[in-house]
PDB file of N, CA, C and O in Angstrom:
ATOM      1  N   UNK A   1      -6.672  -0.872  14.736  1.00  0.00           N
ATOM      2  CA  UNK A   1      -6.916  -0.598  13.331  1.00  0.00           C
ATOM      3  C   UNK A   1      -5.740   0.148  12.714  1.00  0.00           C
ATOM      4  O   UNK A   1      -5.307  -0.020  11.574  1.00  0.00           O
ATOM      5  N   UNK A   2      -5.222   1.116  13.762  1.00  0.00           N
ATOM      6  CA  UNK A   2      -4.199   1.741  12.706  1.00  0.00           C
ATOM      7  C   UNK A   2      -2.544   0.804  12.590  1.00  0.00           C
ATOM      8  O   UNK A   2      -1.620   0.900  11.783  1.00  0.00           O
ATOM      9  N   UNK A   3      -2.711   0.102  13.555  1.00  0.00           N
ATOM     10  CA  UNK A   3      -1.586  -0.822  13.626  1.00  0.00           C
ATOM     11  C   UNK A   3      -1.289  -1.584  12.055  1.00  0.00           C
ATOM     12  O   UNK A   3      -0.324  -1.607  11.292  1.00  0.00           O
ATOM     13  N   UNK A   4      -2.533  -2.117  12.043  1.00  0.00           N
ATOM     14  CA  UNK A   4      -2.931  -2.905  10.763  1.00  0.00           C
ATOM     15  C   UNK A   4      -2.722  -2.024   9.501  1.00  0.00           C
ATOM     16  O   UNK A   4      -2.232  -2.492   8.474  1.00  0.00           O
ATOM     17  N   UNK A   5      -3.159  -0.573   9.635  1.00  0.00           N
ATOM     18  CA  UNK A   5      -2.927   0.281   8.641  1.00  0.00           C
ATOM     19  C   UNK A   5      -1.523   0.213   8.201  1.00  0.00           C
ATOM     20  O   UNK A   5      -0.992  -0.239   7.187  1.00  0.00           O
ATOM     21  N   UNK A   6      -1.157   0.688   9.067  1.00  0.00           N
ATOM     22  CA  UNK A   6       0.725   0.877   9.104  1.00  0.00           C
ATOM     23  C   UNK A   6       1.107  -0.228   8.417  1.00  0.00           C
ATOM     24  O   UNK A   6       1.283  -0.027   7.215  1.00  0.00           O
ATOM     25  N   UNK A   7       1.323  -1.541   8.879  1.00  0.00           N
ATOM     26  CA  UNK A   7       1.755  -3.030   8.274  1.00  0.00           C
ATOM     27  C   UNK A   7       1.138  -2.549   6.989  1.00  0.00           C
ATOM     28  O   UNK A   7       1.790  -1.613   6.527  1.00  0.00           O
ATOM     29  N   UNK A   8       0.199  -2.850   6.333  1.00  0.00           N
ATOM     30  CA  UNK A   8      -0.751  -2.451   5.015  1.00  0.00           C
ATOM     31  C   UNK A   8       0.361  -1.643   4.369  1.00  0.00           C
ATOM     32  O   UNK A   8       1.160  -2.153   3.585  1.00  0.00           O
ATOM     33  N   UNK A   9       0.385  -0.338   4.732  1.00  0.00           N
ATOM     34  CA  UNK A   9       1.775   0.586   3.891  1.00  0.00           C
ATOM     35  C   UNK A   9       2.755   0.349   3.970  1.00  0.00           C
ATOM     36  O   UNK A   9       3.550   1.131   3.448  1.00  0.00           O
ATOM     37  N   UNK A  10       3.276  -0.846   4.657  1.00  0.00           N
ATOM     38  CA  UNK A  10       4.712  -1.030   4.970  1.00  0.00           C
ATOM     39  C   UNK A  10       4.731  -2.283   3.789  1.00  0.00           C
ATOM     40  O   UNK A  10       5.763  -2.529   3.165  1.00  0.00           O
ATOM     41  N   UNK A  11       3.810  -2.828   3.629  1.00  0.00           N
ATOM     42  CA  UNK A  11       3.856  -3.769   2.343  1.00  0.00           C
ATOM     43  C   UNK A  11       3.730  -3.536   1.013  1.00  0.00           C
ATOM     44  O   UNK A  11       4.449  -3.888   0.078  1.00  0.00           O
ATOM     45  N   UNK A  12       2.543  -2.781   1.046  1.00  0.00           N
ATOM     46  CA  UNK A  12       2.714  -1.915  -0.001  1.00  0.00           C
ATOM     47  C   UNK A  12       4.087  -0.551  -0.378  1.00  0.00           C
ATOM     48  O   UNK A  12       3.842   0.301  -1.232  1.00  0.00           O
ATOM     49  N   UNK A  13       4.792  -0.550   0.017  1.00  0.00           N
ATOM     50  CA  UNK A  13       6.049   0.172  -0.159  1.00  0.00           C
ATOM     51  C   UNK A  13       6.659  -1.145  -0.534  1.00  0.00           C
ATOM     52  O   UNK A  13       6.997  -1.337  -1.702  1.00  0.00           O
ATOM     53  N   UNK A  14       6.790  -1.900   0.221  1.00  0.00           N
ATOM     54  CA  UNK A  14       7.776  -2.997  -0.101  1.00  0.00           C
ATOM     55  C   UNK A  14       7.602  -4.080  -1.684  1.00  0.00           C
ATOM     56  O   UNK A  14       8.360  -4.590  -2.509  1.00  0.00           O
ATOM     57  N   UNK A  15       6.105  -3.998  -1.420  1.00  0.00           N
ATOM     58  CA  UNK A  15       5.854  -4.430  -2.762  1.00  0.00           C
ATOM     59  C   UNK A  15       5.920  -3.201  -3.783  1.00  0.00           C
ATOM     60  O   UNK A  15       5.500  -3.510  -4.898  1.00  0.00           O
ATOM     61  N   UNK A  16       6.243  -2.215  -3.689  1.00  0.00           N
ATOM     62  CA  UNK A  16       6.548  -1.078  -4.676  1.00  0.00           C
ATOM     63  C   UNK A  16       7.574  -0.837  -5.150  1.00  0.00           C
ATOM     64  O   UNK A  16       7.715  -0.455  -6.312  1.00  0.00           O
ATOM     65  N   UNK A  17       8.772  -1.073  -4.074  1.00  0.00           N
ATOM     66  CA  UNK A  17      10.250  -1.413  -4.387  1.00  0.00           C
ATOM     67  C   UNK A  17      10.682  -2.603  -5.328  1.00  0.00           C
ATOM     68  O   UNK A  17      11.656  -2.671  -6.078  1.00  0.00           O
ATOM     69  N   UNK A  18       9.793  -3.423  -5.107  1.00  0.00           N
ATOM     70  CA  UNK A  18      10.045  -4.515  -6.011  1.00  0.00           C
ATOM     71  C   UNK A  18       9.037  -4.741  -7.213  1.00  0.00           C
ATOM     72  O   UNK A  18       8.533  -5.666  -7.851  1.00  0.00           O
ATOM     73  N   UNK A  19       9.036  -3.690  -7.166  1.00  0.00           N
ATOM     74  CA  UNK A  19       8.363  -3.380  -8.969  1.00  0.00           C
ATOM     75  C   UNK A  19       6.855  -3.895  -9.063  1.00  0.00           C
ATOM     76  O   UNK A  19       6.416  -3.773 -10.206  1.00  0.00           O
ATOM     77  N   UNK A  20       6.100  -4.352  -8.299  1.00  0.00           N
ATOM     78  CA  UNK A  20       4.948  -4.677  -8.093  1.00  0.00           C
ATOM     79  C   UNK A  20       3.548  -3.471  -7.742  1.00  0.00           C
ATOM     80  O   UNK A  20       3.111  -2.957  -6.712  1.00  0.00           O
ATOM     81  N   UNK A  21       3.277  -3.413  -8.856  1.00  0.00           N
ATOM     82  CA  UNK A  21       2.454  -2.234  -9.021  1.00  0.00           C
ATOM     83  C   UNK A  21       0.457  -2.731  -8.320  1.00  0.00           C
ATOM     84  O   UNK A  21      -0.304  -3.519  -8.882  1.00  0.00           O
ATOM     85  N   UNK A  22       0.196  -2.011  -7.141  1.00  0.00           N
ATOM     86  CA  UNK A  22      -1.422  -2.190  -6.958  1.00  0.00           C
ATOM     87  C   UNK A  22      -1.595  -0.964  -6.724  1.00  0.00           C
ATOM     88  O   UNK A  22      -1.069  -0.037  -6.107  1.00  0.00           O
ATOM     89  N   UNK A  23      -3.250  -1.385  -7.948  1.00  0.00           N
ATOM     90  CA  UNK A  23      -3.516  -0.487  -8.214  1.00  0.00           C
ATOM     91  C   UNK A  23      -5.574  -0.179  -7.353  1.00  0.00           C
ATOM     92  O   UNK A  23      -6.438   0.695  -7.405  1.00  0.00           O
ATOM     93  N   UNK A  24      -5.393  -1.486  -6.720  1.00  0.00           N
ATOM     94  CA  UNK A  24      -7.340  -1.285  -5.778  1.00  0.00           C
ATOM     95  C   UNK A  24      -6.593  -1.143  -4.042  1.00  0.00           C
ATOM     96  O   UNK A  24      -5.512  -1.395  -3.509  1.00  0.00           O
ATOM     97  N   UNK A  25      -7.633  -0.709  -3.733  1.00  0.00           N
ATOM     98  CA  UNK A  25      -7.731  -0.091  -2.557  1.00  0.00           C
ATOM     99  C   UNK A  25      -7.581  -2.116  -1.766  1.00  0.00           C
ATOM    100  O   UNK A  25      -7.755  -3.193  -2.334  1.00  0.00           O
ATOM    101  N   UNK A  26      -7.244  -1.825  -0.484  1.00  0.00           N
ATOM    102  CA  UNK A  26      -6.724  -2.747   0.572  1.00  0.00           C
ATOM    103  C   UNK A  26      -7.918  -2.985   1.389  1.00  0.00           C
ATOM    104  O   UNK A  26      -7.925  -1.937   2.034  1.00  0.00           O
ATOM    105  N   UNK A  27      -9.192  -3.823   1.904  1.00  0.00           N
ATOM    106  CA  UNK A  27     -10.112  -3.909   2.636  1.00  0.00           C
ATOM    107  C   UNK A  27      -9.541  -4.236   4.316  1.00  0.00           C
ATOM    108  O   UNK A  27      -8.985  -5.299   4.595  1.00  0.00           O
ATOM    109  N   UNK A  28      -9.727  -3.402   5.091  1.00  0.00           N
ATOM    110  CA  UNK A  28      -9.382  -3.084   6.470  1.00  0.00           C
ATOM    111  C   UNK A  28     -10.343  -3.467   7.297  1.00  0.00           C
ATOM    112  O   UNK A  28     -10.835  -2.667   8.093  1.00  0.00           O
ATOM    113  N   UNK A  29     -10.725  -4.706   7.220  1.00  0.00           N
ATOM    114  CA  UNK A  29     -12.270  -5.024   8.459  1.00  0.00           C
ATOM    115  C   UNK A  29     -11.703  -4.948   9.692  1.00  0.00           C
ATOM    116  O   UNK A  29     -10.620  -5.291  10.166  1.00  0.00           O
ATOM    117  N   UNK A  30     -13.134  -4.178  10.291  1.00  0.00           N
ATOM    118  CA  UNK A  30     -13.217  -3.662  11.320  1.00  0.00           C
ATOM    119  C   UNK A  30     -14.672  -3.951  11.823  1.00  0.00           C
ATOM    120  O   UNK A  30     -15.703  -3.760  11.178  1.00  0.00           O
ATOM    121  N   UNK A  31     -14.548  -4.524  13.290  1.00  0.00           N
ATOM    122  CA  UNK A  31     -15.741  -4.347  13.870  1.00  0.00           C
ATOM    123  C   UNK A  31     -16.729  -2.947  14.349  1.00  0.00           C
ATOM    124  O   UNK A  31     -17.959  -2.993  14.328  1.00  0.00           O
ATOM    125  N   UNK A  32     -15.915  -1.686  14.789  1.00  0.00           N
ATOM    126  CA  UNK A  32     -16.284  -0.745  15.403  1.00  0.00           C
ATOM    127  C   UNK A  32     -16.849   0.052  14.457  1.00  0.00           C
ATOM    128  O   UNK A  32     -15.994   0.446  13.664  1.00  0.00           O
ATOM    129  N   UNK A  33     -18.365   0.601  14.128  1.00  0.00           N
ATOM    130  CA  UNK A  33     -18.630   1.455  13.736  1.00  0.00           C
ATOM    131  C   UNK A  33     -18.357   2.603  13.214  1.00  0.00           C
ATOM    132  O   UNK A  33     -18.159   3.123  12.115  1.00  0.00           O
ATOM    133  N   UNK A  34     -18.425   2.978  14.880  1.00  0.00           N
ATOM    134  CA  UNK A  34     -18.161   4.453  15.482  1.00  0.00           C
ATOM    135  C   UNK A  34     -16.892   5.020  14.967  1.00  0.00           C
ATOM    136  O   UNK A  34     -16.823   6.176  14.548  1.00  0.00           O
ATOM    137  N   UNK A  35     -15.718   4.063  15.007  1.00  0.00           N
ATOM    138  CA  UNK A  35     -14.517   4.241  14.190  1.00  0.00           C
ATOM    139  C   UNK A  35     -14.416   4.450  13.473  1.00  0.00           C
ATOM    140  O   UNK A  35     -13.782   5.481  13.246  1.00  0.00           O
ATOM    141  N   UNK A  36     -15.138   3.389  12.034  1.00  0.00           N
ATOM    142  CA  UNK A  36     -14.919   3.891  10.551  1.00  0.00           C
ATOM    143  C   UNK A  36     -15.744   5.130  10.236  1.00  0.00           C
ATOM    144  O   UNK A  36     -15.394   5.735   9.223  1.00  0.00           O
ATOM    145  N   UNK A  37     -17.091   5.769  11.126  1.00  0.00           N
ATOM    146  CA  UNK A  37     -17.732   6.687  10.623  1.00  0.00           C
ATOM    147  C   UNK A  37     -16.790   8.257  11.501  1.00  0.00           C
ATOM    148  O   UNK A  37     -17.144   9.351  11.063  1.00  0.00           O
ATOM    149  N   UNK A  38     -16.135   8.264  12.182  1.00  0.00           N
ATOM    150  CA  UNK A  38     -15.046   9.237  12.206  1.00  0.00           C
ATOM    151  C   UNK A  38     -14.177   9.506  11.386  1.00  0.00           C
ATOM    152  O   UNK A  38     -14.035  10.450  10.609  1.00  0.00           O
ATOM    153  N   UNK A  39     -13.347   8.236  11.692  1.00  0.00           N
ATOM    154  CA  UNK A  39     -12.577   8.466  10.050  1.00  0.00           C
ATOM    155  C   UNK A  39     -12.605   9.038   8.871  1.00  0.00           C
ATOM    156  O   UNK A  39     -11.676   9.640   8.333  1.00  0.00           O
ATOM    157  N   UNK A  40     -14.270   8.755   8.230  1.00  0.00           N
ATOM    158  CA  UNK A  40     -14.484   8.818   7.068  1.00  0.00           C
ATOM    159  C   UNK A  40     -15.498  10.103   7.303  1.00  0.00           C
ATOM    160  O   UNK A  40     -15.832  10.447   6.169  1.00  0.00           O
ATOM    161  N   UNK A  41     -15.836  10.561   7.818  1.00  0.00           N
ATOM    162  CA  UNK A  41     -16.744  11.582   8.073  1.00  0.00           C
ATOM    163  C   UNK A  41     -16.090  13.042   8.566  1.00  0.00           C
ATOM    164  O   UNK A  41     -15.661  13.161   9.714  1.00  0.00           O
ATOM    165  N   UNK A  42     -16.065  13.749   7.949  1.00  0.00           N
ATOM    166  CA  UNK A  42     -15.690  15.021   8.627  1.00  0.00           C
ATOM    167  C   UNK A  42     -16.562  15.787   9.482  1.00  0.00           C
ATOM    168  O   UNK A  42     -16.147  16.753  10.123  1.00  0.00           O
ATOM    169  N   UNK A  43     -17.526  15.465   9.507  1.00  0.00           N
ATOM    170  CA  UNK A  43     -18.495  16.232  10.362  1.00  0.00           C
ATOM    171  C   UNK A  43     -18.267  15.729  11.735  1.00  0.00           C
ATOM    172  O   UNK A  43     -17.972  16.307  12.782  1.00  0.00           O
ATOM    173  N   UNK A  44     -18.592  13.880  11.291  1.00  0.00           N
ATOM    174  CA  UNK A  44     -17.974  13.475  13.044  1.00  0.00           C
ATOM    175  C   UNK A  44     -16.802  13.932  13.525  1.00  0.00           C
ATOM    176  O   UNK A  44     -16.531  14.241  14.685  1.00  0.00           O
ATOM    177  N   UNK A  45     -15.938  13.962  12.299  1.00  0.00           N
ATOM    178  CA  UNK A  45     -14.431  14.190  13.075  1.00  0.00           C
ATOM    179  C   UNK A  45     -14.383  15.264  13.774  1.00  0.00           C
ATOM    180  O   UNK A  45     -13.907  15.062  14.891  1.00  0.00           O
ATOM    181  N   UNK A  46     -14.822  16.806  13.475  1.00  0.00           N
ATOM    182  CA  UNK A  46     -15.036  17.857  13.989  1.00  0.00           C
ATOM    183  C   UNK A  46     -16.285  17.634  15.622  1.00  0.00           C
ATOM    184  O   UNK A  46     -16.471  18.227  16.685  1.00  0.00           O
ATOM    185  N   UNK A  47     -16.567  17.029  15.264  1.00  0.00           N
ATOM    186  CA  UNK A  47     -17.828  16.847  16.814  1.00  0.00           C
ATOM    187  C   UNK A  47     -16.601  16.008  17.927  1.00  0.00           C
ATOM    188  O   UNK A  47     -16.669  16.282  19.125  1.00  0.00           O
ATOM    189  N   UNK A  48     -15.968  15.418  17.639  1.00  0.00           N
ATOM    190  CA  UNK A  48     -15.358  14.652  18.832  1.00  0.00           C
ATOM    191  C   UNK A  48     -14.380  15.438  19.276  1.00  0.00           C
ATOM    192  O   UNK A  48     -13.567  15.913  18.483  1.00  0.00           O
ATOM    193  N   UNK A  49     -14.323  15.686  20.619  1.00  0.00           N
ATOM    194  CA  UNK A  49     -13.076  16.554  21.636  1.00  0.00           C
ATOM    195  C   UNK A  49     -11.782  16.295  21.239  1.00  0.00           C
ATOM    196  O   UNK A  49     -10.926  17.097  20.865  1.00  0.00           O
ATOM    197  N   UNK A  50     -11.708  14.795  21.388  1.00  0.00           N
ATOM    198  CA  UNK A  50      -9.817  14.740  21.501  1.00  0.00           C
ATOM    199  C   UNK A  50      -9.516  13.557  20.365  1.00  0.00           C
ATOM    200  O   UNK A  50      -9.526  12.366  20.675  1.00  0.00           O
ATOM    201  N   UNK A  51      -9.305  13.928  19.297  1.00  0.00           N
ATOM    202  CA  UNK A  51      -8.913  13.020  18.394  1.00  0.00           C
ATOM    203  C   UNK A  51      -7.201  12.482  18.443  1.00  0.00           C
ATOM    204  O   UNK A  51      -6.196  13.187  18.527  1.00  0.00           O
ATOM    205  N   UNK A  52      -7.298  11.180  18.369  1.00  0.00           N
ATOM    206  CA  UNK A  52      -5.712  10.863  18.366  1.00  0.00           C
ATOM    207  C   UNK A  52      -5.217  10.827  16.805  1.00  0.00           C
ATOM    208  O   UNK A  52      -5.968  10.772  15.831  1.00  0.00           O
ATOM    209  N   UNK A  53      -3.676  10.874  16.782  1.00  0.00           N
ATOM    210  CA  UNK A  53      -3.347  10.717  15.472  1.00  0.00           C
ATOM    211  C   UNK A  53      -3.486   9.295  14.813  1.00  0.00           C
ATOM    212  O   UNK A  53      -2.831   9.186  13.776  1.00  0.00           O
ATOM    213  N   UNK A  54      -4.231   8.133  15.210  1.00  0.00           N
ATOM    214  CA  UNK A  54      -4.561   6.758  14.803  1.00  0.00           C
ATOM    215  C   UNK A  54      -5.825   7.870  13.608  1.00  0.00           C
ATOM    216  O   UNK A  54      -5.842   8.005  12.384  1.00  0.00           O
ATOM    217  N   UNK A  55      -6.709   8.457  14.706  1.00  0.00           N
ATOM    218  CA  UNK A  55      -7.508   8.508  13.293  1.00  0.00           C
ATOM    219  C   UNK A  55      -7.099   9.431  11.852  1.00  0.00           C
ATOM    220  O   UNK A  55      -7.564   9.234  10.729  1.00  0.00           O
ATOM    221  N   UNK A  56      -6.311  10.256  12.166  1.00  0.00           N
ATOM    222  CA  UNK A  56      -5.933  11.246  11.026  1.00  0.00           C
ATOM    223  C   UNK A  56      -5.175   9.907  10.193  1.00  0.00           C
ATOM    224  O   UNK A  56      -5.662   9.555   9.119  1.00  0.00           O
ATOM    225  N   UNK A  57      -4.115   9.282  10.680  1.00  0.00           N
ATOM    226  CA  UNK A  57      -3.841   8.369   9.857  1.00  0.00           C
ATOM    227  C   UNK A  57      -4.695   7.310   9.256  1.00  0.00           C
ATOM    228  O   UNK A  57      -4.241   6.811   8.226  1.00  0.00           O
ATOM    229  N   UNK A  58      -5.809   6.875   9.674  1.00  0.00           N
ATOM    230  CA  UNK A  58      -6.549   6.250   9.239  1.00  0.00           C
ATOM    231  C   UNK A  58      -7.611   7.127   7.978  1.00  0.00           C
ATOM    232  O   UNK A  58      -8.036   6.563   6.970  1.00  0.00           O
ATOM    233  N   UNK A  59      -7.810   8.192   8.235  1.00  0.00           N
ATOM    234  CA  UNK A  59      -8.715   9.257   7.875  1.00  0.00           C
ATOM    235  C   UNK A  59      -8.173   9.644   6.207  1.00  0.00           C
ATOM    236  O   UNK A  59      -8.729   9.918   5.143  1.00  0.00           O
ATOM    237  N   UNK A  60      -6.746   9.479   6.705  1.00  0.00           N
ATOM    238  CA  UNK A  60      -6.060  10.305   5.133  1.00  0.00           C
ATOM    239  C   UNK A  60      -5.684   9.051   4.215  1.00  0.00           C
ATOM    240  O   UNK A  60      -5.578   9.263   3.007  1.00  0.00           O
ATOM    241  N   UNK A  61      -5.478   7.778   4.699  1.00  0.00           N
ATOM    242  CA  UNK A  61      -5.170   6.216   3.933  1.00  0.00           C
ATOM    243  C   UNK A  61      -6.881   6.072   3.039  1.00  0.00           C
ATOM    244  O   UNK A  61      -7.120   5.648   1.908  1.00  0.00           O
ATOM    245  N   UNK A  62      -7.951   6.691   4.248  1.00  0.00           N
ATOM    246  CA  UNK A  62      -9.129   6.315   3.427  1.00  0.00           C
ATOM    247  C   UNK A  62      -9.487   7.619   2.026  1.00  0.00           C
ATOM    248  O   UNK A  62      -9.988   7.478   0.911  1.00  0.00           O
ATOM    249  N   UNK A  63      -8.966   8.804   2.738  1.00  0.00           N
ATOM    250  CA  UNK A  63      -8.998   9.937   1.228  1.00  0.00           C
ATOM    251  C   UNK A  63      -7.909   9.539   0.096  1.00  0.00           C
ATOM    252  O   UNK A  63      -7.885  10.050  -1.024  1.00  0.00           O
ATOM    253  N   UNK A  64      -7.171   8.723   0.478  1.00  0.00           N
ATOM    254  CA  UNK A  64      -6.071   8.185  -0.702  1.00  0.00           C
ATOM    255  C   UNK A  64      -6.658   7.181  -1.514  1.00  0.00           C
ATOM    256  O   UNK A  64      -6.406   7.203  -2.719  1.00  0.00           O
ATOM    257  N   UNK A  65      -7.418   6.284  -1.039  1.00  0.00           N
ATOM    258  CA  UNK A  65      -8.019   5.034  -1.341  1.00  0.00           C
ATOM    259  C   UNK A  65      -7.115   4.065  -1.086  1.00  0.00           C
ATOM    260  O   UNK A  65      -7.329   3.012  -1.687  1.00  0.00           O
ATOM    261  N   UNK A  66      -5.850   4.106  -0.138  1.00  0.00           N
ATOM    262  CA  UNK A  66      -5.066   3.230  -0.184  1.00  0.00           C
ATOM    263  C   UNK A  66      -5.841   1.671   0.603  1.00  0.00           C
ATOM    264  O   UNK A  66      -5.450   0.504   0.613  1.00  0.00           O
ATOM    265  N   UNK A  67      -7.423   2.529   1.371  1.00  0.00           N
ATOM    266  CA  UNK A  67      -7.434   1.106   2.629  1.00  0.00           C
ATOM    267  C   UNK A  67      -9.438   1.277   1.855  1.00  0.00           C
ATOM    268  O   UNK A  67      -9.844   2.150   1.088  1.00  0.00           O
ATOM    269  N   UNK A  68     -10.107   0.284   2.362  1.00  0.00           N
ATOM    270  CA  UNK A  68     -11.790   0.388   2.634  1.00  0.00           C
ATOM    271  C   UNK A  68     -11.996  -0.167   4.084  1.00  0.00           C
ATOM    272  O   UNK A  68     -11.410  -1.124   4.590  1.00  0.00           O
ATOM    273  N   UNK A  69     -13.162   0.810   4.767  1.00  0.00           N
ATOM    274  CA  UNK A  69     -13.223   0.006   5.994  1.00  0.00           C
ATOM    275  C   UNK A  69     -14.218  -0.937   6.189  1.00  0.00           C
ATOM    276  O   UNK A  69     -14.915  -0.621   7.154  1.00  0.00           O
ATOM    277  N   UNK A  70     -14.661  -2.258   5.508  1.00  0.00           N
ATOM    278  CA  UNK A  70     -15.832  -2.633   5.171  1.00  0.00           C
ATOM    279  C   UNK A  70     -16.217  -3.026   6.744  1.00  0.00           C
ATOM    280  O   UNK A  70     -15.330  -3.728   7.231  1.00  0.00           O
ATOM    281  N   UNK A  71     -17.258  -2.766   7.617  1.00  0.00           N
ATOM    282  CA  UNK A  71     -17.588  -3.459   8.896  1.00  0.00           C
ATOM    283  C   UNK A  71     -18.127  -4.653   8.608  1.00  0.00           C
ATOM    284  O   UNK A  71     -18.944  -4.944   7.734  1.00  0.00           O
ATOM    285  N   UNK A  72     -17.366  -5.616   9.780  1.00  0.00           N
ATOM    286  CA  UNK A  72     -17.550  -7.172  10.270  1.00  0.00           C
ATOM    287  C   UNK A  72     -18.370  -7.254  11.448  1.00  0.00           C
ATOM    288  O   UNK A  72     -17.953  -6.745  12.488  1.00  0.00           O
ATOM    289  N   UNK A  73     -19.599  -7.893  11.410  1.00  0.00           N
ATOM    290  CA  UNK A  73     -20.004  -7.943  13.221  1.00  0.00           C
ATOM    291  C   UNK A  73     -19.310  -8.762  14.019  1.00  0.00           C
ATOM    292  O   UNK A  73     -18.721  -9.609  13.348  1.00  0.00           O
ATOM    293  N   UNK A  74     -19.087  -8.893  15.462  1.00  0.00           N
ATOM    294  CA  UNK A  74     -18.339  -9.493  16.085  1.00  0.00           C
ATOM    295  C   UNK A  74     -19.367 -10.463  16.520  1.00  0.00           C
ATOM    296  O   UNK A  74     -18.999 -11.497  17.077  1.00  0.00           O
ATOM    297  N   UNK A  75     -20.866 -10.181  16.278  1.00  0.00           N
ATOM    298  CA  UNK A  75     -21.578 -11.261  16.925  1.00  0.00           C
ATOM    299  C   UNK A  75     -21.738 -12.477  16.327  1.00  0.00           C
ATOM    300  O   UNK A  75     -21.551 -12.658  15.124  1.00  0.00           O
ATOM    301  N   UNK A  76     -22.087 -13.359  17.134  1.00  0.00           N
ATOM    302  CA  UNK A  76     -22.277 -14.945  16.559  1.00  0.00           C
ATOM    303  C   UNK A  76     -23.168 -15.577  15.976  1.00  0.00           C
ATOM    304  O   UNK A  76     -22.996 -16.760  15.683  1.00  0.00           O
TER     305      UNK A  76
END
């Protein structure tokens, strides 16, 4: 997910350089729950032991509004 984030801001910069102004948030589907409700939750974030910096970066793209994490099921 944060891989995808990164690419996401790396386009959006690029489309910023070239005068191309957006102005709605980027939809980031994701299967994992548990993920987007860390991210977006400070309470979870504080309950989990060892947070990596994937989620702070993910965490602060979603307080910007730069991304949404709408969940996709993976089932069939």
């Amino acid at each position: 997910m944060v891989n995808a984030c990164l690419e996401l801001i790396w386009l959006r910069y690029i489309l910023q350089d070239s005068n191309v102004t957006i102005n709605m948030t980027t939809p980031l589907y994701y299967d994992n729950q548990e993920t987007i409700h860390i991210a977006a939750n400070p309470v979870f974030h504080k309950c989990t032991k060892h947070i990596e910096i994937d989620c702070h970066i993910i965490r602060e793209k979603l307080q910007v509004g730069m991304i949404s994490p709408p969940h996709v099921s993976s089932h069939c």
